[in-house]
């Protein structure tokens, strides 16, 4: 529009020399849903409020209990309870130890088992950055007794489906998270876990911004032969909607995330040192030094020692106590892999790009697996002809250690969406272009706007192609962008205010199966 000048002088009219551009969205921002000991900062509660953090220190400041002033011991942030339960015969499953010919199973109080805290630690140990925390409530009371069957999966009655669903629903107003992770979902009953996973997949499909990373119930203590029942139960529990937005990993991983400073006598027998004394100071093998230390715990002197000092003294006085702590640590360190995988995704995207498969790489802090899968074992996980639901294996390889050995979504039979990298790349492209195109909402639906949009999107996709995110010898072979009357729109679209843009991309696929052909060649003279 022309401007009428009424005063003599010099006027400057700035004209944009460069068009709008597409700003790539973040690709590795997980949203963790679960229970925390605390959720308060500067007098404000953050329970049931998605909160973005960028470090483990920030997580501790808001979602963990404050430490008391020295010289008192730091408040325990995560205090699972374990019991040594005498067995008539040597256990064949689960963590156990044998003392003076008597076998004891290491069994947890199920009401005290939570996974979110250690999953956040694994996430940052594996290179994680920004994350959303949805704390749905504090820890519940202990039951005061262990589980009765070491072969069954732990179900924590303090973990409620309604709490986790409420936390998930809060994320409908948060478009930035690109992963939904609920480590404590495996502490639900099978039916409740089914409902939660189906709800997560439906929400992910509706929002089209995030993938769901699932853990498999039974992955902590799988039966060497009957573990396939756990796999089948998982496949039956994920429904049929939104499968290309779901990813699962199996089994759990043995980690080093919890150290000897995280477990002491307060984590044994619900803090009842009398039961511990029966093992450390039995009539058949008395240990008066250990008995004296336990007496100081039960009846503190005028100047009591701190728990860390008592713990150190017990470890010196009783080798048996050291064995107990080591076995309890082994049990407590078996964790679902979803938190670690979120960190692996973050590093993968930073170093190679979202179009690279987060596989054939290690997990920092993973030192053991509750089951070692072979090639034949993984066949049924990777490809299932009936359900088509692929499960990614975490495997041990001699000389290489523990590797992530799978790159598929739950939609394993789909030619379009079977690979994680393809699903996440398409989400990245869609959301980046969608947000950039908002600048043109209410702009004239004419050739000038169409040309500007086409140029903007093409420039962005050319950059992705140059980085290796799209396949093709040239940009023309890697993508195409169409917009305009007669190509993507009709006259009715113009009258109704619709601008339709068609974007076609050739996303790179992983080389999942590499076939090398060998044949003998006859020797030649010379």
Short mmCIF file of C-alpha atoms in Angstrom, two decimals:
data_model
loop_
_atom_site.label_atom_id
_atom_site.label_comp_id
_atom_site.label_asym_id
_atom_site.label_seq_id
_atom_site.Cartn_x
_atom_site.Cartn_y
_atom_site.Cartn_z
CA UNK A 1 0.00 0.00 0.00
CA UNK A 2 1.23 3.50 -0.84
CA UNK A 3 2.12 5.95 1.90
CA UNK A 4 1.20 9.65 1.79
CA UNK A 5 4.05 11.90 2.85
CA UNK A 6 3.03 15.29 4.22
CA UNK A 7 6.33 16.59 5.59
CA UNK A 8 9.42 17.19 3.42
CA UNK A 9 12.34 15.03 4.33
CA UNK A 10 14.06 11.66 3.82
CA UNK A 11 12.25 8.46 4.63
CA UNK A 12 13.62 4.95 4.97
CA UNK A 13 11.54 1.92 4.07
CA UNK A 14 13.15 -1.36 5.25
CA UNK A 15 12.43 -4.38 3.10
CA UNK A 16 13.10 -7.95 4.22
CA UNK A 17 15.93 -9.29 2.10
CA UNK A 18 15.55 -12.86 3.24
CA UNK A 19 12.48 -15.08 3.50
CA UNK A 20 11.30 -16.84 6.64
CA UNK A 21 13.10 -20.05 7.53
CA UNK A 22 12.22 -23.34 9.19
CA UNK A 23 13.73 -23.70 12.66
CA UNK A 24 14.34 -27.40 13.48
CA UNK A 25 12.46 -28.58 16.56
CA UNK A 26 14.15 -30.50 19.36
CA UNK A 27 14.05 -34.26 18.81
CA UNK A 28 15.11 -35.81 22.13
CA UNK A 29 13.06 -34.26 24.94
CA UNK A 30 11.56 -37.01 27.11
CA UNK A 31 8.65 -36.58 29.48
CA UNK A 32 9.00 -38.81 32.54
CA UNK A 33 5.81 -39.68 34.41
CA UNK A 34 5.98 -41.19 37.88
CA UNK A 35 6.42 -40.78 41.63
CA UNK A 36 8.95 -38.57 43.44
CA UNK A 37 9.67 -38.09 47.17
CA UNK A 38 9.06 -34.37 46.84
CA UNK A 39 7.81 -31.82 44.31
CA UNK A 40 8.23 -28.41 45.82
CA UNK A 41 10.30 -25.37 45.00
CA UNK A 42 10.23 -21.95 46.65
CA UNK A 43 7.03 -22.82 48.46
CA UNK A 44 5.17 -23.95 45.35
CA UNK A 45 4.01 -27.53 44.70
CA UNK A 46 4.84 -29.11 41.37
CA UNK A 47 2.87 -32.31 41.76
CA UNK A 48 0.75 -32.89 38.66
CA UNK A 49 2.43 -30.01 36.86
CA UNK A 50 4.79 -30.78 33.95
CA UNK A 51 8.10 -29.13 34.78
CA UNK A 52 11.05 -28.79 32.42
CA UNK A 53 14.54 -29.47 33.75
CA UNK A 54 17.95 -29.54 32.08
CA UNK A 55 20.13 -31.31 34.64
CA UNK A 56 20.01 -33.92 37.37
CA UNK A 57 20.93 -31.21 39.89
CA UNK A 58 17.77 -29.35 38.95
CA UNK A 59 15.75 -32.54 39.34
CA UNK A 60 17.20 -33.04 42.82
CA UNK A 61 16.47 -29.46 43.85
CA UNK A 62 12.78 -29.71 43.03
CA UNK A 63 11.76 -33.36 43.24
CA UNK A 64 13.97 -34.76 46.00
CA UNK A 65 13.95 -34.21 49.75
CA UNK A 66 16.32 -31.53 51.07
CA UNK A 67 19.42 -32.80 52.82
CA UNK A 68 19.73 -32.03 56.54
CA UNK A 69 22.66 -29.85 57.64
CA UNK A 70 25.94 -31.58 58.52
CA UNK A 71 27.08 -33.61 60.37
CA UNK A 72 23.86 -35.56 59.90
CA UNK A 73 23.67 -38.07 57.03
CA UNK A 74 22.00 -36.93 53.82
CA UNK A 75 18.33 -37.83 53.66
CA UNK A 76 17.76 -40.99 51.70
CA UNK A 77 16.14 -40.13 48.39
CA UNK A 78 15.16 -43.65 47.43
CA UNK A 79 14.83 -46.24 50.19
CA UNK A 80 13.73 -49.63 48.90
CA UNK A 81 13.36 -52.33 51.52
CA UNK A 82 14.76 -55.84 51.12
CA UNK A 83 14.43 -59.00 53.19
CA UNK A 84 16.55 -62.11 53.44
CA UNK A 85 14.08 -64.98 53.37
CA UNK A 86 15.40 -68.45 54.27
CA UNK A 87 14.71 -71.13 51.63
CA UNK A 88 14.46 -74.89 52.08
CA UNK A 89 16.37 -75.50 48.87
CA UNK A 90 18.78 -73.45 46.79
CA UNK A 91 16.72 -70.99 44.71
CA UNK A 92 16.84 -71.35 40.94
CA UNK A 93 15.62 -67.83 40.19
CA UNK A 94 16.16 -64.36 41.57
CA UNK A 95 19.01 -62.97 43.65
CA UNK A 96 20.10 -65.17 46.58
CA UNK A 97 23.10 -65.98 48.76
CA UNK A 98 24.16 -68.92 50.89
CA UNK A 99 25.44 -68.42 54.45
CA UNK A 100 26.63 -71.33 56.59
CA UNK A 101 24.78 -73.78 54.35
CA UNK A 102 21.50 -71.84 54.51
CA UNK A 103 20.15 -70.24 51.32
CA UNK A 104 18.42 -66.86 51.47
CA UNK A 105 16.47 -65.17 48.72
CA UNK A 106 16.81 -61.39 48.44
CA UNK A 107 13.18 -60.28 48.20
CA UNK A 108 11.87 -56.69 48.12
CA UNK A 109 8.96 -55.12 49.90
CA UNK A 110 6.94 -54.38 46.72
CA UNK A 111 5.44 -51.21 48.21
CA UNK A 112 8.90 -49.61 48.34
CA UNK A 113 10.01 -50.27 44.74
CA UNK A 114 9.96 -47.24 42.41
CA UNK A 115 11.87 -46.68 39.18
CA UNK A 116 11.57 -43.01 38.22
CA UNK A 117 14.43 -41.68 40.37
CA UNK A 118 17.01 -44.13 39.04
CA UNK A 119 15.64 -43.81 35.50
CA UNK A 120 16.36 -40.07 35.61
CA UNK A 121 19.87 -40.84 36.83
CA UNK A 122 20.35 -43.28 33.92
CA UNK A 123 19.01 -40.69 31.48
CA UNK A 124 21.62 -38.12 32.48
CA UNK A 125 24.37 -40.71 32.81
CA UNK A 126 23.74 -41.62 29.16
CA UNK A 127 23.95 -38.05 27.92
CA UNK A 128 20.44 -36.67 28.38
CA UNK A 129 19.66 -32.97 28.38
CA UNK A 130 16.29 -31.24 28.58
CA UNK A 131 13.43 -33.29 30.04
CA UNK A 132 9.96 -32.84 31.45
CA UNK A 133 9.06 -34.32 34.82
CA UNK A 134 5.44 -35.06 35.65
CA UNK A 135 5.41 -36.02 39.35
CA UNK A 136 2.05 -37.66 40.06
CA UNK A 137 2.49 -38.13 43.81
CA UNK A 138 4.86 -38.99 46.68
CA UNK A 139 5.96 -42.47 47.73
CA UNK A 140 3.40 -44.57 49.57
CA UNK A 141 3.81 -46.52 52.85
CA UNK A 142 5.77 -49.75 53.05
CA UNK A 143 3.95 -53.02 53.60
CA UNK A 144 6.49 -54.31 56.13
CA UNK A 145 6.90 -57.67 54.41
CA UNK A 146 8.54 -59.08 51.28
CA UNK A 147 6.93 -60.62 48.24
CA UNK A 148 6.29 -64.33 48.73
CA UNK A 149 7.24 -65.62 45.28
CA UNK A 150 10.59 -64.57 43.77
CA UNK A 151 9.46 -65.72 40.32
CA UNK A 152 6.59 -63.23 39.95
CA UNK A 153 6.93 -59.62 38.82
CA UNK A 154 6.77 -56.95 41.50
CA UNK A 155 3.44 -55.11 41.73
CA UNK A 156 3.50 -51.96 43.86
CA UNK A 157 -0.03 -51.14 45.10
CA UNK A 158 1.12 -47.56 45.74
CA UNK A 159 1.53 -47.12 41.96
CA UNK A 160 -1.94 -46.35 40.64
CA UNK A 161 -3.17 -46.37 37.05
CA UNK A 162 -5.30 -43.27 37.62
CA UNK A 163 -2.27 -41.30 38.83
CA UNK A 164 -0.19 -42.18 35.78
CA UNK A 165 -3.07 -41.53 33.37
CA UNK A 166 -3.62 -38.14 34.96
CA UNK A 167 0.04 -37.28 34.50
CA UNK A 168 -0.09 -38.44 30.89
CA UNK A 169 -3.15 -36.31 30.14
CA UNK A 170 -1.30 -33.21 31.38
CA UNK A 171 1.11 -33.62 28.46
CA UNK A 172 -1.62 -32.92 25.92
CA UNK A 173 -0.87 -29.24 26.52
CA UNK A 174 2.89 -29.72 26.11
CA UNK A 175 3.89 -30.17 22.43
CA UNK A 176 7.66 -30.06 23.07
CA UNK A 177 8.25 -33.55 24.57
CA UNK A 178 9.17 -36.08 21.91
CA UNK A 179 9.18 -39.17 24.14
CA UNK A 180 6.71 -40.45 26.73
CA UNK A 181 8.35 -42.60 29.39
CA UNK A 182 6.69 -44.18 32.40
CA UNK A 183 9.27 -46.46 34.10
CA UNK A 184 6.88 -47.47 36.89
CA UNK A 185 4.28 -48.82 34.45
CA UNK A 186 5.82 -52.28 34.95
CA UNK A 187 4.87 -52.06 38.65
CA UNK A 188 1.18 -52.11 37.67
CA UNK A 189 -0.88 -55.24 37.23
CA UNK A 190 -0.95 -56.66 33.71
CA UNK A 191 -4.45 -55.31 33.06
CA UNK A 192 -3.63 -51.81 34.33
CA UNK A 193 -0.41 -51.81 32.34
CA UNK A 194 -2.42 -52.71 29.23
CA UNK A 195 -4.77 -49.77 29.76
CA UNK A 196 -1.88 -47.36 30.33
CA UNK A 197 0.08 -48.41 27.24
CA UNK A 198 -2.98 -48.20 25.01
CA UNK A 199 -3.72 -44.73 26.40
CA UNK A 200 -0.14 -43.60 25.78
CA UNK A 201 -0.17 -44.84 22.18
CA UNK A 202 -3.53 -43.22 21.48
CA UNK A 203 -2.35 -39.87 22.84
CA UNK A 204 0.92 -40.09 20.89
CA UNK A 205 -0.97 -40.85 17.68
CA UNK A 206 -3.37 -37.97 18.29
CA UNK A 207 -0.68 -35.39 19.05
CA UNK A 208 1.85 -36.72 16.49
CA UNK A 209 4.72 -35.21 18.47
CA UNK A 210 6.15 -38.06 20.57
CA UNK A 211 6.97 -41.75 20.63
CA UNK A 212 6.32 -43.98 23.65
CA UNK A 213 9.22 -46.01 25.04
CA UNK A 214 7.93 -49.10 26.83
CA UNK A 215 9.44 -51.64 29.20
CA UNK A 216 8.24 -55.24 29.33
CA UNK A 217 6.73 -56.70 32.50
CA UNK A 218 8.83 -59.71 33.49
CA UNK A 219 12.03 -58.26 32.03
CA UNK A 220 13.64 -57.92 35.46
CA UNK A 221 13.70 -61.63 36.26
CA UNK A 222 12.88 -63.59 33.10
CA UNK A 223 12.57 -67.35 33.09
CA UNK A 224 15.20 -68.80 30.69
CA UNK A 225 12.51 -70.78 28.86
CA UNK A 226 9.12 -69.28 29.72
CA UNK A 227 10.17 -65.65 29.14
CA UNK A 228 8.31 -65.88 25.82
CA UNK A 229 5.07 -65.77 27.85
CA UNK A 230 6.04 -62.28 29.04
CA UNK A 231 6.69 -61.26 25.44
CA UNK A 232 3.32 -62.57 24.35
CA UNK A 233 1.57 -60.81 27.23
CA UNK A 234 3.23 -57.56 26.22
CA UNK A 235 2.18 -57.91 22.59
CA UNK A 236 -1.39 -58.65 23.68
CA UNK A 237 -1.34 -55.54 25.87
CA UNK A 238 -0.51 -52.83 23.35
CA UNK A 239 -3.70 -52.90 21.29
CA UNK A 240 -3.74 -51.92 17.62
CA UNK A 241 -3.82 -48.10 17.59
CA UNK A 242 -0.74 -45.92 17.25
CA UNK A 243 1.73 -48.81 17.03
CA UNK A 244 4.16 -46.80 14.90
CA UNK A 245 4.49 -44.40 17.86
CA UNK A 246 5.53 -47.20 20.23
CA UNK A 247 9.00 -48.63 20.91
CA UNK A 248 9.93 -51.35 23.38
CA UNK A 249 13.18 -52.79 24.73
CA UNK A 250 13.87 -56.12 26.44
CA UNK A 251 15.11 -57.20 28.97
CA UNK A 252 15.85 -54.98 31.99
CA UNK A 253 19.49 -54.03 32.55
CA UNK A 254 21.80 -54.60 35.49
CA UNK A 255 23.40 -51.24 36.25
CA UNK A 256 25.86 -49.53 38.56
CA UNK A 257 23.58 -46.56 39.19
CA UNK A 258 23.20 -47.38 42.91
CA UNK A 259 26.41 -47.54 44.91
CA UNK A 260 27.27 -48.85 48.37
CA UNK A 261 26.53 -45.40 49.81
CA UNK A 262 22.89 -45.75 48.67
CA UNK A 263 22.14 -48.95 50.63
CA UNK A 264 22.72 -49.65 54.33
CA UNK A 265 21.11 -51.46 57.28
CA UNK A 266 18.08 -49.15 57.13
CA UNK A 267 17.17 -50.84 53.84
CA UNK A 268 17.13 -54.33 55.37
CA UNK A 269 14.17 -55.94 57.14
CA UNK A 270 12.33 -52.63 57.24
CA UNK A 271 15.06 -51.24 59.48
CA UNK A 272 14.61 -54.03 62.08
CA UNK A 273 18.21 -54.72 63.09
CA UNK A 274 17.13 -57.61 65.35
CA UNK A 275 16.43 -59.70 62.25
CA UNK A 276 19.79 -58.64 60.84
CA UNK A 277 21.52 -59.57 64.11
CA UNK A 278 20.20 -63.14 63.81
CA UNK A 279 22.21 -63.49 60.60
CA UNK A 280 25.34 -61.50 61.49
CA UNK A 281 25.68 -62.83 65.04
CA UNK A 282 24.19 -66.35 65.10
CA UNK A 283 24.86 -68.71 68.03
CA UNK A 284 26.79 -71.03 65.72
CA UNK A 285 29.21 -68.28 64.65
CA UNK A 286 29.09 -65.37 67.13
CA UNK A 287 30.45 -62.00 66.09
CA UNK A 288 30.62 -59.81 69.21
CA UNK A 289 31.94 -56.76 67.33
CA UNK A 290 29.03 -56.82 64.91
CA UNK A 291 26.66 -57.37 67.85
CA UNK A 292 28.10 -54.29 69.59
CA UNK A 293 27.60 -52.12 66.51
CA UNK A 294 24.05 -53.37 66.06
CA UNK A 295 23.43 -52.58 69.72
CA UNK A 296 24.58 -49.00 69.11
CA UNK A 297 22.05 -48.78 66.27
CA UNK A 298 19.21 -50.12 68.44
CA UNK A 299 20.18 -48.03 71.49
CA UNK A 300 22.16 -44.97 70.39
CA UNK A 301 24.76 -43.69 72.90
CA UNK A 302 24.90 -40.12 74.21
CA UNK A 303 27.01 -39.12 71.20
CA UNK A 304 25.57 -41.29 68.42
CA UNK A 305 27.48 -42.12 65.28
CA UNK A 306 26.05 -41.26 61.89
CA UNK A 307 24.57 -44.00 59.74
CA UNK A 308 27.50 -43.81 57.33
CA UNK A 309 29.94 -44.37 60.21
CA UNK A 310 27.92 -47.29 61.53
CA UNK A 311 27.71 -48.71 58.01
CA UNK A 312 31.48 -48.52 57.56
CA UNK A 313 32.04 -50.16 60.94
CA UNK A 314 29.65 -53.01 60.12
CA UNK A 315 31.35 -53.66 56.78
CA UNK A 316 34.71 -54.00 58.57
CA UNK A 317 33.36 -56.11 61.41
CA UNK A 318 31.32 -58.55 59.34
CA UNK A 319 32.29 -59.93 55.91
CA UNK A 320 28.83 -61.53 55.86
CA UNK A 321 27.26 -58.08 56.02
CA UNK A 322 29.38 -57.02 53.04
CA UNK A 323 28.06 -59.99 51.07
CA UNK A 324 24.49 -59.06 51.95
CA UNK A 325 24.94 -55.44 50.84
CA UNK A 326 26.53 -56.54 47.55
CA UNK A 327 23.66 -58.91 46.76
CA UNK A 328 21.05 -56.30 47.67
CA UNK A 329 22.81 -53.78 45.42
CA UNK A 330 22.75 -56.27 42.56
CA UNK A 331 19.00 -56.70 42.99
CA UNK A 332 18.30 -52.98 43.40
CA UNK A 333 20.32 -52.12 40.31
CA UNK A 334 18.18 -54.14 37.89
CA UNK A 335 16.23 -51.37 36.19
CA UNK A 336 13.94 -50.88 33.21
CA UNK A 337 15.93 -49.62 30.20
CA UNK A 338 13.54 -46.86 29.06
CA UNK A 339 15.29 -44.06 30.98
CA UNK A 340 18.70 -45.04 29.65
CA UNK A 341 17.29 -45.30 26.11
CA UNK A 342 16.06 -41.71 26.32
CA UNK A 343 19.65 -40.66 26.99
CA UNK A 344 20.91 -42.82 24.13
CA UNK A 345 18.39 -41.12 21.81
CA UNK A 346 19.64 -37.70 22.91
CA UNK A 347 23.30 -38.50 22.21
CA UNK A 348 22.38 -40.21 18.92
CA UNK A 349 20.52 -37.12 17.71
CA UNK A 350 23.33 -34.77 18.73
CA UNK A 351 26.12 -36.77 17.13
CA UNK A 352 24.52 -38.36 14.08
CA UNK A 353 21.03 -36.91 13.65
CA UNK A 354 17.52 -38.13 14.37
CA UNK A 355 17.60 -40.10 11.10
CA UNK A 356 20.32 -42.36 12.51
CA UNK A 357 19.10 -45.51 14.28
CA UNK A 358 19.77 -45.50 18.05
CA UNK A 359 21.19 -49.01 17.90
CA UNK A 360 24.47 -50.92 17.78
CA UNK A 361 25.65 -48.77 20.66
CA UNK A 362 26.21 -49.38 24.35
CA UNK A 363 24.32 -48.19 27.41
CA UNK A 364 26.46 -46.31 29.91
CA UNK A 365 26.17 -47.95 33.33
CA UNK A 366 24.83 -51.29 32.05
CA UNK A 367 27.05 -54.12 33.30
CA UNK A 368 24.82 -57.20 33.17
CA UNK A 369 21.60 -58.64 31.78
CA UNK A 370 19.11 -60.90 33.57
CA UNK A 371 18.94 -63.04 30.40
CA UNK A 372 21.32 -63.37 27.48
CA UNK A 373 19.44 -63.65 24.20
CA UNK A 374 20.86 -65.55 21.25
CA UNK A 375 20.24 -64.95 17.54
CA UNK A 376 17.47 -67.51 17.53
CA UNK A 377 15.91 -65.97 20.65
CA UNK A 378 15.88 -62.54 19.04
CA UNK A 379 14.22 -63.78 15.85
CA UNK A 380 10.87 -64.00 17.60
CA UNK A 381 11.35 -60.61 19.20
CA UNK A 382 12.35 -58.75 16.06
CA UNK A 383 9.75 -60.20 13.69
CA UNK A 384 6.38 -61.64 14.68
CA UNK A 385 4.22 -62.84 11.82
CA UNK A 386 1.00 -62.88 13.85
CA UNK A 387 0.96 -59.50 15.63
CA UNK A 388 3.74 -57.77 13.72
CA UNK A 389 4.85 -56.13 16.96
CA UNK A 390 8.61 -55.89 17.11
CA UNK A 391 10.53 -55.75 20.39
CA UNK A 392 14.11 -54.50 20.41
CA UNK A 393 16.62 -56.71 22.14
CA UNK A 394 19.42 -55.60 24.43
CA UNK A 395 22.13 -58.23 24.05
CA UNK A 396 25.60 -59.20 25.22
CA UNK A 397 28.31 -59.82 22.62
CA UNK A 398 31.71 -61.25 23.45
CA UNK A 399 34.39 -58.61 23.18
CA UNK A 400 31.85 -55.83 22.69
CA UNK A 401 29.77 -55.93 25.84
CA UNK A 402 26.10 -54.99 26.08
CA UNK A 403 24.63 -53.46 22.94
CA UNK A 404 21.22 -52.21 21.82
CA UNK A 405 20.46 -54.66 19.02
CA UNK A 406 17.21 -53.49 17.48
CA UNK A 407 15.79 -50.46 15.70
CA UNK A 408 12.08 -51.17 15.17
CA UNK A 409 8.80 -49.70 16.30
CA UNK A 410 5.89 -51.83 17.44
CA UNK A 411 4.52 -51.56 13.89
CA UNK A 412 7.02 -54.11 12.64
CA UNK A 413 4.99 -55.30 9.65
CA UNK A 414 4.60 -51.82 8.17
CA UNK A 415 6.88 -50.95 5.26
CA UNK A 416 6.43 -47.25 6.09
CA UNK A 417 6.82 -47.18 9.87
CA UNK A 418 8.73 -50.26 10.99
CA UNK A 419 11.91 -48.36 11.88
CA UNK A 420 12.36 -45.98 14.82
CA UNK A 421 14.58 -43.62 12.84
CA UNK A 422 11.97 -43.25 10.09
CA UNK A 423 9.17 -42.53 12.57
CA UNK A 424 11.20 -39.98 14.51
CA UNK A 425 12.58 -38.32 11.35
CA UNK A 426 9.10 -37.85 9.93
CA UNK A 427 7.90 -36.41 13.24
CA UNK A 428 10.88 -34.04 13.22
CA UNK A 429 10.16 -32.87 9.66
CA UNK A 430 6.41 -32.58 10.19
CA UNK A 431 6.62 -30.56 13.38
CA UNK A 432 9.41 -28.28 12.13
CA UNK A 433 7.50 -27.42 8.95
CA UNK A 434 4.20 -27.13 10.80
CA UNK A 435 5.56 -24.55 13.25
CA UNK A 436 7.26 -22.56 10.49
CA UNK A 437 4.10 -22.51 8.37
CA UNK A 438 2.16 -20.83 11.19
CA UNK A 439 3.72 -17.53 10.13
CA UNK A 440 1.57 -17.69 7.00
CA UNK A 441 -1.77 -18.33 8.67
CA UNK A 442 -4.17 -15.57 7.50
CA UNK A 443 -1.72 -14.56 4.74
CA UNK A 444 -3.23 -14.11 1.26
CA UNK A 445 -3.83 -17.48 -0.36
CA UNK A 446 -2.12 -16.47 -3.59
CA UNK A 447 0.90 -17.27 -5.72
CA UNK A 448 3.25 -15.03 -3.72
CA UNK A 449 2.49 -16.88 -0.47
CA UNK A 450 2.72 -20.24 -2.21
CA UNK A 451 6.13 -19.40 -3.62
CA UNK A 452 7.39 -18.20 -0.24
CA UNK A 453 6.24 -21.39 1.50
CA UNK A 454 7.65 -23.63 -1.20
CA UNK A 455 10.99 -21.87 -1.05
CA UNK A 456 11.12 -22.00 2.76
CA UNK A 457 10.31 -25.71 3.00
CA UNK A 458 12.60 -26.63 0.10
CA UNK A 459 15.50 -24.77 1.72
CA UNK A 460 14.95 -26.59 4.98
CA UNK A 461 14.74 -30.02 3.33
CA UNK A 462 17.85 -29.29 1.29
CA UNK A 463 19.73 -28.74 4.54
CA UNK A 464 18.42 -32.03 5.94
CA UNK A 465 19.48 -33.80 2.72
CA UNK A 466 22.98 -32.29 2.93
CA UNK A 467 23.31 -33.61 6.49
CA UNK A 468 22.36 -37.12 5.35
CA UNK A 469 18.79 -37.24 6.59
CA UNK A 470 17.27 -37.86 3.16
CA UNK A 471 18.43 -40.25 0.48
CA UNK A 472 18.98 -39.36 -3.16
CA UNK A 473 21.80 -38.18 -5.40
CA UNK A 474 20.29 -34.68 -5.55
CA UNK A 475 17.70 -32.63 -3.68
CA UNK A 476 15.24 -33.29 -6.51
CA UNK A 477 15.59 -37.03 -5.88
CA UNK A 478 15.33 -36.62 -2.10
CA UNK A 479 12.16 -34.54 -1.80
CA UNK A 480 9.51 -32.52 -3.59
CA UNK A 481 7.33 -29.65 -2.39
CA UNK A 482 4.14 -28.70 -4.21
CA UNK A 483 1.63 -25.98 -3.46
CA UNK A 484 -0.74 -24.03 -5.67
CA UNK A 485 -3.97 -23.93 -7.59
CA UNK A 486 -4.28 -26.83 -9.95
CA UNK A 487 -1.58 -28.89 -8.23
CA UNK A 488 -2.60 -29.26 -4.60
CA UNK A 489 -5.66 -27.03 -4.39
CA UNK A 490 -8.96 -26.49 -6.15
CA UNK A 491 -11.06 -23.37 -6.51
CA UNK A 492 -13.25 -24.65 -3.66
CA UNK A 493 -10.19 -24.85 -1.41
CA UNK A 494 -9.46 -21.18 -2.10
CA UNK A 495 -13.04 -20.17 -1.34
CA UNK A 496 -13.02 -22.18 1.91
CA UNK A 497 -9.68 -20.76 3.05
CA UNK A 498 -7.61 -23.95 2.64
CA UNK A 499 -3.98 -23.90 1.58
CA UNK A 500 -2.77 -27.43 0.85
CA UNK A 501 0.93 -28.23 0.68
CA UNK A 502 2.25 -31.60 -0.52
CA UNK A 503 5.66 -32.64 0.78
CA UNK A 504 7.22 -35.92 -0.31
CA UNK A 505 10.49 -37.09 1.23
CA UNK A 506 12.73 -40.11 0.78
CA UNK A 507 13.82 -40.90 4.34
CA UNK A 508 16.91 -43.01 4.85
CA UNK A 509 16.32 -46.53 6.20
CA UNK A 510 18.76 -48.48 8.38
CA UNK A 511 20.76 -51.37 6.93
CA UNK A 512 19.20 -53.91 9.27
CA UNK A 513 20.30 -56.99 7.33
CA UNK A 514 23.71 -56.96 5.68
CA UNK A 515 24.20 -59.95 3.35
CA UNK A 516 27.72 -60.74 2.19
CA UNK A 517 28.12 -63.29 -0.62
CA UNK A 518 31.24 -65.44 -0.74
CA UNK A 519 32.36 -67.82 -3.46
CA UNK A 520 35.62 -69.50 -4.29
CA UNK A 521 37.65 -68.28 -7.20
CA UNK A 522 40.07 -70.55 -9.00
CA UNK A 523 43.69 -69.61 -8.60
CA UNK A 524 45.33 -68.05 -11.64
CA UNK A 525 48.95 -68.25 -12.69
CA UNK A 526 51.31 -65.29 -12.54
#
